[in-house]
């Protein structure tokens, strides 16, 4: 059983998951939500976020993290991509922007 989802009312990503901010959903599971970026840097630029609010990856329960990579694989295959990046930023030094 997965850890209970945690949301932050001020977080833009939590608002997207809850449907308070519109998004172009690609896939949704019990633990994750994937959608197209509104300012894509490349064709098919997508975001995959856990349904668990945390500032850093090490704060997210393992079962949520384990759900993300299979989704990334599905998104890449569905878009017929041969080359792509998978990124995860943690903190300001990694260019993570606060969602508050």
mmCIF file of N, CA, C and O in Angstrom:
data_model
loop_
_atom_site.group_PDB
_atom_site.id
_atom_site.type_symbol
_atom_site.label_atom_id
_atom_site.label_comp_id
_atom_site.label_asym_id
_atom_site.label_seq_id
_atom_site.Cartn_x
_atom_site.Cartn_y
_atom_site.Cartn_z
ATOM 1 N N UNK A 1 0.839 -1.185 0.000
ATOM 2 C CA UNK A 1 0.000 0.000 0.000
ATOM 3 C C UNK A 1 0.883 1.246 0.000
ATOM 4 O O UNK A 1 1.830 1.349 0.758
ATOM 5 N N UNK A 2 0.543 2.192 -0.862
ATOM 6 C CA UNK A 2 1.326 3.413 -1.000
ATOM 7 C C UNK A 2 1.082 4.358 0.168
ATOM 8 O O UNK A 2 0.006 4.379 0.762
ATOM 9 N N UNK A 3 2.110 5.136 0.467
ATOM 10 C CA UNK A 3 1.957 6.182 1.472
ATOM 11 C C UNK A 3 0.868 7.141 0.989
ATOM 12 O O UNK A 3 0.711 7.366 -0.209
ATOM 13 N N UNK A 4 0.125 7.679 1.926
ATOM 14 C CA UNK A 4 -0.960 8.601 1.573
ATOM 15 C C UNK A 4 -0.413 9.815 0.839
ATOM 16 O O UNK A 4 0.645 10.341 1.180
ATOM 17 N N UNK A 5 -1.112 10.235 -0.201
ATOM 18 C CA UNK A 5 -0.708 11.404 -0.971
ATOM 19 C C UNK A 5 -0.670 12.633 -0.079
ATOM 20 O O UNK A 5 -1.490 12.786 0.821
ATOM 21 N N UNK A 6 0.299 13.482 -0.331
ATOM 22 C CA UNK A 6 0.451 14.732 0.409
ATOM 23 C C UNK A 6 0.390 15.868 -0.607
ATOM 24 O O UNK A 6 1.062 15.822 -1.633
ATOM 25 N N UNK A 7 -0.444 16.868 -0.336
ATOM 26 C CA UNK A 7 -0.584 18.009 -1.232
ATOM 27 C C UNK A 7 -0.326 19.301 -0.480
ATOM 28 O O UNK A 7 -0.513 19.373 0.731
ATOM 29 N N UNK A 8 0.101 20.330 -1.203
ATOM 30 C CA UNK A 8 0.312 21.664 -0.657
ATOM 31 C C UNK A 8 -0.588 22.605 -1.456
ATOM 32 O O UNK A 8 -0.436 22.722 -2.677
ATOM 33 N N UNK A 9 -1.495 23.278 -0.796
ATOM 34 C CA UNK A 9 -2.479 24.136 -1.468
ATOM 35 C C UNK A 9 -1.838 25.256 -2.281
ATOM 36 O O UNK A 9 -2.449 25.762 -3.220
ATOM 37 N N UNK A 10 -0.607 25.638 -1.974
ATOM 38 C CA UNK A 10 0.058 26.730 -2.685
ATOM 39 C C UNK A 10 0.930 26.245 -3.844
ATOM 40 O O UNK A 10 1.440 27.050 -4.612
ATOM 41 N N UNK A 11 1.101 24.941 -3.989
ATOM 42 C CA UNK A 11 2.007 24.373 -4.990
ATOM 43 C C UNK A 11 1.333 24.275 -6.358
ATOM 44 O O UNK A 11 0.251 23.694 -6.488
ATOM 45 N N UNK A 12 1.985 24.816 -7.390
ATOM 46 C CA UNK A 12 1.410 24.785 -8.736
ATOM 47 C C UNK A 12 1.210 23.348 -9.223
ATOM 48 O O UNK A 12 0.216 23.036 -9.873
ATOM 49 N N UNK A 13 2.155 22.451 -8.909
ATOM 50 C CA UNK A 13 2.031 21.073 -9.367
ATOM 51 C C UNK A 13 0.900 20.343 -8.646
ATOM 52 O O UNK A 13 0.174 19.553 -9.252
ATOM 53 N N UNK A 14 0.715 20.612 -7.373
ATOM 54 C CA UNK A 14 -0.410 20.025 -6.638
ATOM 55 C C UNK A 14 -1.738 20.514 -7.218
ATOM 56 O O UNK A 14 -2.693 19.754 -7.334
ATOM 57 N N UNK A 15 -1.771 21.790 -7.603
ATOM 58 C CA UNK A 15 -2.981 22.353 -8.208
ATOM 59 C C UNK A 15 -3.270 21.694 -9.562
ATOM 60 O O UNK A 15 -4.423 21.456 -9.903
ATOM 61 N N UNK A 16 -2.225 21.395 -10.329
ATOM 62 C CA UNK A 16 -2.406 20.709 -11.616
ATOM 63 C C UNK A 16 -2.952 19.309 -11.381
ATOM 64 O O UNK A 16 -3.910 18.888 -12.042
ATOM 65 N N UNK A 17 -2.379 18.568 -10.443
ATOM 66 C CA UNK A 17 -2.848 17.210 -10.133
ATOM 67 C C UNK A 17 -4.317 17.222 -9.728
ATOM 68 O O UNK A 17 -5.093 16.364 -10.143
ATOM 69 N N UNK A 18 -4.705 18.200 -8.920
ATOM 70 C CA UNK A 18 -6.089 18.278 -8.426
ATOM 71 C C UNK A 18 -7.062 18.859 -9.451
ATOM 72 O O UNK A 18 -8.257 18.920 -9.213
ATOM 73 N N UNK A 19 -6.554 19.295 -10.613
ATOM 74 C CA UNK A 19 -7.416 19.847 -11.652
ATOM 75 C C UNK A 19 -7.776 21.303 -11.444
ATOM 76 O O UNK A 19 -8.631 21.834 -12.151
ATOM 77 N N UNK A 20 -7.133 21.969 -10.505
ATOM 78 C CA UNK A 20 -7.408 23.379 -10.246
ATOM 79 C C UNK A 20 -6.757 24.280 -11.292
ATOM 80 O O UNK A 20 -7.169 25.417 -11.491
ATOM 81 N N UNK A 21 -5.703 23.771 -11.928
ATOM 82 C CA UNK A 21 -5.040 24.443 -13.049
ATOM 83 C C UNK A 21 -5.110 23.469 -14.219
ATOM 84 O O UNK A 21 -4.765 22.293 -14.066
ATOM 85 N N UNK A 22 -5.574 23.937 -15.383
ATOM 86 C CA UNK A 22 -5.690 23.017 -16.526
ATOM 87 C C UNK A 22 -4.331 22.533 -17.027
ATOM 88 O O UNK A 22 -3.319 23.233 -16.898
ATOM 89 N N UNK A 23 -4.330 21.326 -17.578
ATOM 90 C CA UNK A 23 -3.118 20.766 -18.167
ATOM 91 C C UNK A 23 -3.501 19.831 -19.307
ATOM 92 O O UNK A 23 -4.650 19.403 -19.407
ATOM 93 N N UNK A 24 -2.530 19.532 -20.148
ATOM 94 C CA UNK A 24 -2.729 18.561 -21.223
ATOM 95 C C UNK A 24 -2.184 17.223 -20.737
ATOM 96 O O UNK A 24 -1.010 16.911 -20.921
ATOM 97 N N UNK A 25 -3.065 16.468 -20.081
ATOM 98 C CA UNK A 25 -2.666 15.207 -19.458
ATOM 99 C C UNK A 25 -2.279 14.178 -20.508
ATOM 100 O O UNK A 25 -2.975 13.991 -21.497
ATOM 101 N N UNK A 26 -1.174 13.482 -20.236
ATOM 102 C CA UNK A 26 -0.718 12.388 -21.089
ATOM 103 C C UNK A 26 -1.136 11.057 -20.483
ATOM 104 O O UNK A 26 -1.716 10.213 -21.154
ATOM 105 N N UNK A 27 -0.818 10.882 -19.204
ATOM 106 C CA UNK A 27 -1.144 9.642 -18.497
ATOM 107 C C UNK A 27 -1.233 9.949 -17.007
ATOM 108 O O UNK A 27 -0.533 10.831 -16.508
ATOM 109 N N UNK A 28 -2.084 9.225 -16.333
ATOM 110 C CA UNK A 28 -2.232 9.378 -14.892
ATOM 111 C C UNK A 28 -2.351 7.998 -14.273
ATOM 112 O O UNK A 28 -3.062 7.140 -14.786
ATOM 113 N N UNK A 29 -1.623 7.801 -13.184
ATOM 114 C CA UNK A 29 -1.742 6.568 -12.409
ATOM 115 C C UNK A 29 -2.164 6.944 -10.993
ATOM 116 O O UNK A 29 -2.337 8.127 -10.688
ATOM 117 N N UNK A 30 -2.274 5.965 -10.142
ATOM 118 C CA UNK A 30 -2.617 6.223 -8.742
ATOM 119 C C UNK A 30 -1.551 7.097 -8.077
ATOM 120 O O UNK A 30 -1.859 7.892 -7.189
ATOM 121 N N UNK A 31 -0.296 6.987 -8.543
ATOM 122 C CA UNK A 31 0.821 7.637 -7.864
ATOM 123 C C UNK A 31 1.471 8.781 -8.635
ATOM 124 O O UNK A 31 2.253 9.549 -8.068
ATOM 125 N N UNK A 32 1.164 8.910 -9.931
ATOM 126 C CA UNK A 32 1.846 9.899 -10.766
ATOM 127 C C UNK A 32 0.900 10.573 -11.746
ATOM 128 O O UNK A 32 -0.177 10.066 -12.040
ATOM 129 N N UNK A 33 1.363 11.708 -12.263
ATOM 130 C CA UNK A 33 0.596 12.478 -13.237
ATOM 131 C C UNK A 33 1.580 13.014 -14.270
ATOM 132 O O UNK A 33 2.584 13.645 -13.913
ATOM 133 N N UNK A 34 1.336 12.767 -15.545
ATOM 134 C CA UNK A 34 2.204 13.238 -16.630
ATOM 135 C C UNK A 34 1.411 14.158 -17.543
ATOM 136 O O UNK A 34 0.270 13.873 -17.884
ATOM 137 N N UNK A 35 2.047 15.257 -17.951
ATOM 138 C CA UNK A 35 1.376 16.235 -18.812
ATOM 139 C C UNK A 35 2.406 16.963 -19.665
ATOM 140 O O UNK A 35 3.607 16.959 -19.375
ATOM 141 N N UNK A 36 1.921 17.602 -20.736
ATOM 142 C CA UNK A 36 2.794 18.368 -21.620
ATOM 143 C C UNK A 36 3.135 19.713 -20.981
ATOM 144 O O UNK A 36 2.275 20.356 -20.361
ATOM 145 N N UNK A 37 4.375 20.137 -21.158
ATOM 146 C CA UNK A 37 4.838 21.423 -20.642
ATOM 147 C C UNK A 37 4.162 22.556 -21.429
ATOM 148 O O UNK A 37 4.005 22.450 -22.644
ATOM 149 N N UNK A 38 3.783 23.639 -20.753
ATOM 150 C CA UNK A 38 3.131 24.755 -21.448
ATOM 151 C C UNK A 38 4.129 25.621 -22.214
ATOM 152 O O UNK A 38 3.742 26.385 -23.086
ATOM 153 N N UNK A 39 5.412 25.516 -21.894
ATOM 154 C CA UNK A 39 6.481 26.232 -22.601
ATOM 155 C C UNK A 39 7.561 25.226 -22.979
ATOM 156 O O UNK A 39 8.656 25.237 -22.417
ATOM 157 N N UNK A 40 7.250 24.352 -23.932
ATOM 158 C CA UNK A 40 8.174 23.248 -24.232
ATOM 159 C C UNK A 40 9.514 23.717 -24.790
ATOM 160 O O UNK A 40 9.578 24.655 -25.579
ATOM 161 N N UNK A 41 10.570 23.048 -24.348
ATOM 162 C CA UNK A 41 11.906 23.302 -24.869
ATOM 163 C C UNK A 41 12.194 22.423 -26.082
ATOM 164 O O UNK A 41 13.115 22.679 -26.827
ATOM 165 N N UNK A 42 11.397 21.376 -26.244
ATOM 166 C CA UNK A 42 11.548 20.450 -27.368
ATOM 167 C C UNK A 42 10.187 19.819 -27.648
ATOM 168 O O UNK A 42 9.287 19.850 -26.801
ATOM 169 N N UNK A 43 10.046 19.242 -28.836
ATOM 170 C CA UNK A 43 8.808 18.560 -29.193
ATOM 171 C C UNK A 43 8.518 17.467 -28.158
ATOM 172 O O UNK A 43 9.394 16.671 -27.824
ATOM 173 N N UNK A 44 7.312 17.457 -27.637
ATOM 174 C CA UNK A 44 6.914 16.436 -26.673
ATOM 175 C C UNK A 44 7.388 16.662 -25.256
ATOM 176 O O UNK A 44 7.248 15.790 -24.403
ATOM 177 N N UNK A 45 7.941 17.847 -24.964
ATOM 178 C CA UNK A 45 8.434 18.160 -23.614
ATOM 179 C C UNK A 45 7.322 17.887 -22.592
ATOM 180 O O UNK A 45 6.269 18.498 -22.632
ATOM 181 N N UNK A 46 7.588 16.954 -21.716
ATOM 182 C CA UNK A 46 6.585 16.490 -20.755
ATOM 183 C C UNK A 46 7.122 16.563 -19.330
ATOM 184 O O UNK A 46 8.328 16.536 -19.110
ATOM 185 N N UNK A 47 6.209 16.646 -18.396
ATOM 186 C CA UNK A 47 6.564 16.585 -16.984
ATOM 187 C C UNK A 47 5.847 15.388 -16.371
ATOM 188 O O UNK A 47 4.665 15.152 -16.666
ATOM 189 N N UNK A 48 6.545 14.657 -15.535
ATOM 190 C CA UNK A 48 5.957 13.534 -14.805
ATOM 191 C C UNK A 48 6.192 13.831 -13.332
ATOM 192 O O UNK A 48 7.330 13.946 -12.894
ATOM 193 N N UNK A 49 5.109 13.982 -12.592
ATOM 194 C CA UNK A 49 5.235 14.380 -11.196
ATOM 195 C C UNK A 49 4.540 13.367 -10.286
ATOM 196 O O UNK A 49 3.508 12.809 -10.631
ATOM 197 N N UNK A 50 5.139 13.140 -9.125
ATOM 198 C CA UNK A 50 4.484 12.237 -8.172
ATOM 199 C C UNK A 50 3.287 12.936 -7.529
ATOM 200 O O UNK A 50 3.279 14.162 -7.388
ATOM 201 N N UNK A 51 2.304 12.175 -7.159
ATOM 202 C CA UNK A 51 1.146 12.725 -6.451
ATOM 203 C C UNK A 51 1.457 12.775 -4.952
ATOM 204 O O UNK A 51 0.696 12.315 -4.110
ATOM 205 N N UNK A 52 2.615 13.338 -4.672
ATOM 206 C CA UNK A 52 3.109 13.477 -3.303
ATOM 207 C C UNK A 52 3.961 14.733 -3.276
ATOM 208 O O UNK A 52 4.999 14.803 -3.938
ATOM 209 N N UNK A 53 3.521 15.746 -2.546
ATOM 210 C CA UNK A 53 4.253 17.008 -2.502
ATOM 211 C C UNK A 53 5.537 16.843 -1.703
ATOM 212 O O UNK A 53 5.524 16.405 -0.562
ATOM 213 N N UNK A 54 6.646 17.221 -2.349
ATOM 214 C CA UNK A 54 7.952 17.213 -1.678
ATOM 215 C C UNK A 54 8.865 18.176 -2.425
ATOM 216 O O UNK A 54 8.762 18.319 -3.643
ATOM 217 N N UNK A 55 9.761 18.800 -1.699
ATOM 218 C CA UNK A 55 10.692 19.740 -2.323
ATOM 219 C C UNK A 55 11.821 19.021 -3.051
ATOM 220 O O UNK A 55 12.342 19.523 -4.037
ATOM 221 N N UNK A 56 12.189 17.836 -2.586
ATOM 222 C CA UNK A 56 13.318 17.109 -3.162
ATOM 223 C C UNK A 56 12.959 15.642 -3.350
ATOM 224 O O UNK A 56 12.111 15.090 -2.647
ATOM 225 N N UNK A 57 13.626 15.010 -4.307
ATOM 226 C CA UNK A 57 13.339 13.602 -4.621
ATOM 227 C C UNK A 57 13.517 12.685 -3.412
ATOM 228 O O UNK A 57 12.752 11.744 -3.224
ATOM 229 N N UNK A 58 14.507 12.979 -2.571
ATOM 230 C CA UNK A 58 14.728 12.103 -1.414
ATOM 231 C C UNK A 58 13.634 12.217 -0.355
ATOM 232 O O UNK A 58 13.603 11.426 0.580
ATOM 233 N N UNK A 59 12.721 13.161 -0.520
ATOM 234 C CA UNK A 59 11.577 13.296 0.389
ATOM 235 C C UNK A 59 10.343 12.525 -0.090
ATOM 236 O O UNK A 59 9.354 12.432 0.629
ATOM 237 N N UNK A 60 10.394 11.999 -1.315
ATOM 238 C CA UNK A 60 9.265 11.288 -1.917
ATOM 239 C C UNK A 60 9.365 9.798 -1.586
ATOM 240 O O UNK A 60 10.433 9.203 -1.756
ATOM 241 N N UNK A 61 8.287 9.174 -1.132
ATOM 242 C CA UNK A 61 8.320 7.733 -0.843
ATOM 243 C C UNK A 61 8.713 6.921 -2.090
ATOM 244 O O UNK A 61 8.370 7.283 -3.225
ATOM 245 N N UNK A 62 9.433 5.846 -1.868
ATOM 246 C CA UNK A 62 9.969 5.021 -2.957
ATOM 247 C C UNK A 62 8.914 4.547 -3.949
ATOM 248 O O UNK A 62 9.182 4.484 -5.147
ATOM 249 N N UNK A 63 7.736 4.192 -3.473
ATOM 250 C CA UNK A 63 6.725 3.662 -4.396
ATOM 251 C C UNK A 63 6.276 4.714 -5.417
ATOM 252 O O UNK A 63 5.937 4.395 -6.546
ATOM 253 N N UNK A 64 6.306 5.984 -5.024
ATOM 254 C CA UNK A 64 5.977 7.055 -5.964
ATOM 255 C C UNK A 64 7.099 7.212 -6.991
ATOM 256 O O UNK A 64 6.843 7.388 -8.177
ATOM 257 N N UNK A 65 8.332 7.153 -6.516
ATOM 258 C CA UNK A 65 9.483 7.264 -7.422
ATOM 259 C C UNK A 65 9.524 6.103 -8.405
ATOM 260 O O UNK A 65 9.832 6.291 -9.583
ATOM 261 N N UNK A 66 9.211 4.916 -7.944
ATOM 262 C CA UNK A 66 9.249 3.720 -8.801
ATOM 263 C C UNK A 66 8.195 3.779 -9.905
ATOM 264 O O UNK A 66 8.340 3.124 -10.933
ATOM 265 N N UNK A 67 7.159 4.557 -9.722
ATOM 266 C CA UNK A 67 6.091 4.680 -10.715
ATOM 267 C C UNK A 67 6.482 5.605 -11.868
ATOM 268 O O UNK A 67 5.944 5.497 -12.968
ATOM 269 N N UNK A 68 7.430 6.497 -11.636
ATOM 270 C CA UNK A 68 7.754 7.544 -12.605
ATOM 271 C C UNK A 68 8.513 7.032 -13.829
ATOM 272 O O UNK A 68 8.169 7.372 -14.963
ATOM 273 N N UNK A 69 9.539 6.210 -13.655
ATOM 274 C CA UNK A 69 10.340 5.781 -14.806
ATOM 275 C C UNK A 69 9.568 4.943 -15.818
ATOM 276 O O UNK A 69 9.726 5.157 -17.029
ATOM 277 N N UNK A 70 8.719 4.014 -15.406
ATOM 278 C CA UNK A 70 7.908 3.312 -16.408
ATOM 279 C C UNK A 70 7.007 4.263 -17.212
ATOM 280 O O UNK A 70 6.776 4.043 -18.400
ATOM 281 N N UNK A 71 6.533 5.322 -16.574
ATOM 282 C CA UNK A 71 5.729 6.314 -17.295
ATOM 283 C C UNK A 71 6.607 7.053 -18.305
ATOM 284 O O UNK A 71 6.199 7.277 -19.446
ATOM 285 N N UNK A 72 7.825 7.421 -17.904
ATOM 286 C CA UNK A 72 8.741 8.095 -18.829
ATOM 287 C C UNK A 72 9.000 7.217 -20.049
ATOM 288 O O UNK A 72 9.030 7.710 -21.190
ATOM 289 N N UNK A 73 9.149 5.931 -19.829
ATOM 290 C CA UNK A 73 9.364 4.999 -20.941
ATOM 291 C C UNK A 73 8.150 4.984 -21.868
ATOM 292 O O UNK A 73 8.295 5.061 -23.094
ATOM 293 N N UNK A 74 6.958 4.922 -21.297
ATOM 294 C CA UNK A 74 5.732 4.918 -22.105
ATOM 295 C C UNK A 74 5.585 6.202 -22.910
ATOM 296 O O UNK A 74 5.186 6.178 -24.081
ATOM 297 N N UNK A 75 5.897 7.331 -22.294
ATOM 298 C CA UNK A 75 5.791 8.624 -22.979
ATOM 299 C C UNK A 75 6.779 8.678 -24.149
ATOM 300 O O UNK A 75 6.424 9.087 -25.256
ATOM 301 N N UNK A 76 8.013 8.238 -23.924
ATOM 302 C CA UNK A 76 9.016 8.240 -24.996
ATOM 303 C C UNK A 76 8.604 7.318 -26.139
ATOM 304 O O UNK A 76 8.711 7.683 -27.315
ATOM 305 N N UNK A 77 8.111 6.128 -25.802
ATOM 306 C CA UNK A 77 7.685 5.183 -26.840
ATOM 307 C C UNK A 77 6.465 5.702 -27.603
ATOM 308 O O UNK A 77 6.398 5.583 -28.826
ATOM 309 N N UNK A 78 5.513 6.288 -26.900
ATOM 310 C CA UNK A 78 4.300 6.803 -27.547
ATOM 311 C C UNK A 78 4.620 7.944 -28.512
ATOM 312 O O UNK A 78 3.928 8.119 -29.512
ATOM 313 N N UNK A 79 5.686 8.694 -28.213
ATOM 314 C CA UNK A 79 6.079 9.806 -29.082
ATOM 315 C C UNK A 79 7.108 9.373 -30.122
ATOM 316 O O UNK A 79 7.590 10.195 -30.892
ATOM 317 N N UNK A 80 7.425 8.084 -30.121
ATOM 318 C CA UNK A 80 8.374 7.522 -31.083
ATOM 319 C C UNK A 80 9.719 8.263 -31.059
ATOM 320 O O UNK A 80 10.307 8.563 -32.095
ATOM 321 N N UNK A 81 10.189 8.548 -29.850
ATOM 322 C CA UNK A 81 11.441 9.284 -29.692
ATOM 323 C C UNK A 81 12.632 8.330 -29.725
ATOM 324 O O UNK A 81 12.607 7.270 -29.103
ATOM 325 N N UNK A 82 13.666 8.719 -30.438
ATOM 326 C CA UNK A 82 14.893 7.921 -30.424
ATOM 327 C C UNK A 82 15.933 8.566 -29.505
ATOM 328 O O UNK A 82 16.805 7.884 -28.973
ATOM 329 N N UNK A 83 15.842 9.874 -29.324
ATOM 330 C CA UNK A 83 16.747 10.612 -28.443
ATOM 331 C C UNK A 83 15.927 11.483 -27.503
ATOM 332 O O UNK A 83 14.995 12.156 -27.943
ATOM 333 N N UNK A 84 16.283 11.491 -26.230
ATOM 334 C CA UNK A 84 15.550 12.301 -25.257
ATOM 335 C C UNK A 84 16.349 12.418 -23.967
ATOM 336 O O UNK A 84 17.281 11.660 -23.721
ATOM 337 N N UNK A 85 15.972 13.389 -23.155
ATOM 338 C CA UNK A 85 16.564 13.600 -21.830
ATOM 339 C C UNK A 85 15.532 13.270 -20.771
ATOM 340 O O UNK A 85 14.338 13.546 -20.959
ATOM 341 N N UNK A 86 16.004 12.737 -19.669
ATOM 342 C CA UNK A 86 15.177 12.581 -18.478
ATOM 343 C C UNK A 86 15.909 13.336 -17.374
ATOM 344 O O UNK A 86 17.040 13.007 -17.035
ATOM 345 N N UNK A 87 15.258 14.378 -16.865
ATOM 346 C CA UNK A 87 15.887 15.246 -15.874
ATOM 347 C C UNK A 87 15.093 15.287 -14.588
ATOM 348 O O UNK A 87 13.866 15.155 -14.592
ATOM 349 N N UNK A 88 15.793 15.525 -13.488
ATOM 350 C CA UNK A 88 15.151 15.747 -12.202
ATOM 351 C C UNK A 88 16.027 16.738 -11.458
ATOM 352 O O UNK A 88 17.198 16.467 -11.189
ATOM 353 N N UNK A 89 15.478 17.924 -11.170
ATOM 354 C CA UNK A 89 16.240 18.972 -10.498
ATOM 355 C C UNK A 89 15.907 19.006 -9.015
ATOM 356 O O UNK A 89 14.742 18.914 -8.630
ATOM 357 N N UNK A 90 16.951 19.166 -8.188
ATOM 358 C CA UNK A 90 16.789 19.253 -6.738
ATOM 359 C C UNK A 90 17.507 20.485 -6.213
ATOM 360 O O UNK A 90 18.732 20.508 -6.150
ATOM 361 N N UNK A 91 16.743 21.502 -5.856
ATOM 362 C CA UNK A 91 17.310 22.698 -5.256
ATOM 363 C C UNK A 91 17.736 23.752 -6.266
ATOM 364 O O UNK A 91 17.804 23.508 -7.468
ATOM 365 N N UNK A 92 18.017 24.927 -5.764
ATOM 366 C CA UNK A 92 18.321 26.076 -6.616
ATOM 367 C C UNK A 92 19.593 25.882 -7.437
ATOM 368 O O UNK A 92 19.666 26.347 -8.574
ATOM 369 N N UNK A 93 20.591 25.189 -6.917
ATOM 370 C CA UNK A 93 21.821 24.974 -7.673
ATOM 371 C C UNK A 93 21.568 24.127 -8.923
ATOM 372 O O UNK A 93 22.286 24.210 -9.898
ATOM 373 N N UNK A 94 20.502 23.333 -8.893
ATOM 374 C CA UNK A 94 20.114 22.502 -10.045
ATOM 375 C C UNK A 94 19.019 23.173 -10.870
ATOM 376 O O UNK A 94 18.371 22.539 -11.676
ATOM 377 N N UNK A 95 18.804 24.471 -10.630
ATOM 378 C CA UNK A 95 17.827 25.274 -11.367
ATOM 379 C C UNK A 95 16.378 24.888 -11.064
ATOM 380 O O UNK A 95 15.495 25.123 -11.876
ATOM 381 N N UNK A 96 16.151 24.298 -9.907
ATOM 382 C CA UNK A 96 14.780 24.006 -9.489
ATOM 383 C C UNK A 96 14.135 25.332 -9.106
ATOM 384 O O UNK A 96 14.718 26.120 -8.357
ATOM 385 N N UNK A 97 12.938 25.561 -9.626
ATOM 386 C CA UNK A 97 12.208 26.786 -9.318
ATOM 387 C C UNK A 97 11.157 26.480 -8.272
ATOM 388 O O UNK A 97 10.408 25.509 -8.409
ATOM 389 N N UNK A 98 11.083 27.271 -7.252
ATOM 390 C CA UNK A 98 10.082 27.075 -6.207
ATOM 391 C C UNK A 98 8.696 27.262 -6.786
ATOM 392 O O UNK A 98 8.444 28.164 -7.582
ATOM 393 N N UNK A 99 7.772 26.392 -6.387
ATOM 394 C CA UNK A 99 6.401 26.488 -6.894
ATOM 395 C C UNK A 99 5.532 27.316 -5.970
ATOM 396 O O UNK A 99 4.331 27.354 -6.112
ATOM 397 N N UNK A 100 6.120 27.965 -4.999
ATOM 398 C CA UNK A 100 5.337 28.794 -4.071
ATOM 399 C C UNK A 100 5.235 30.208 -4.558
ATOM 400 O O UNK A 100 5.999 30.749 -5.231
#
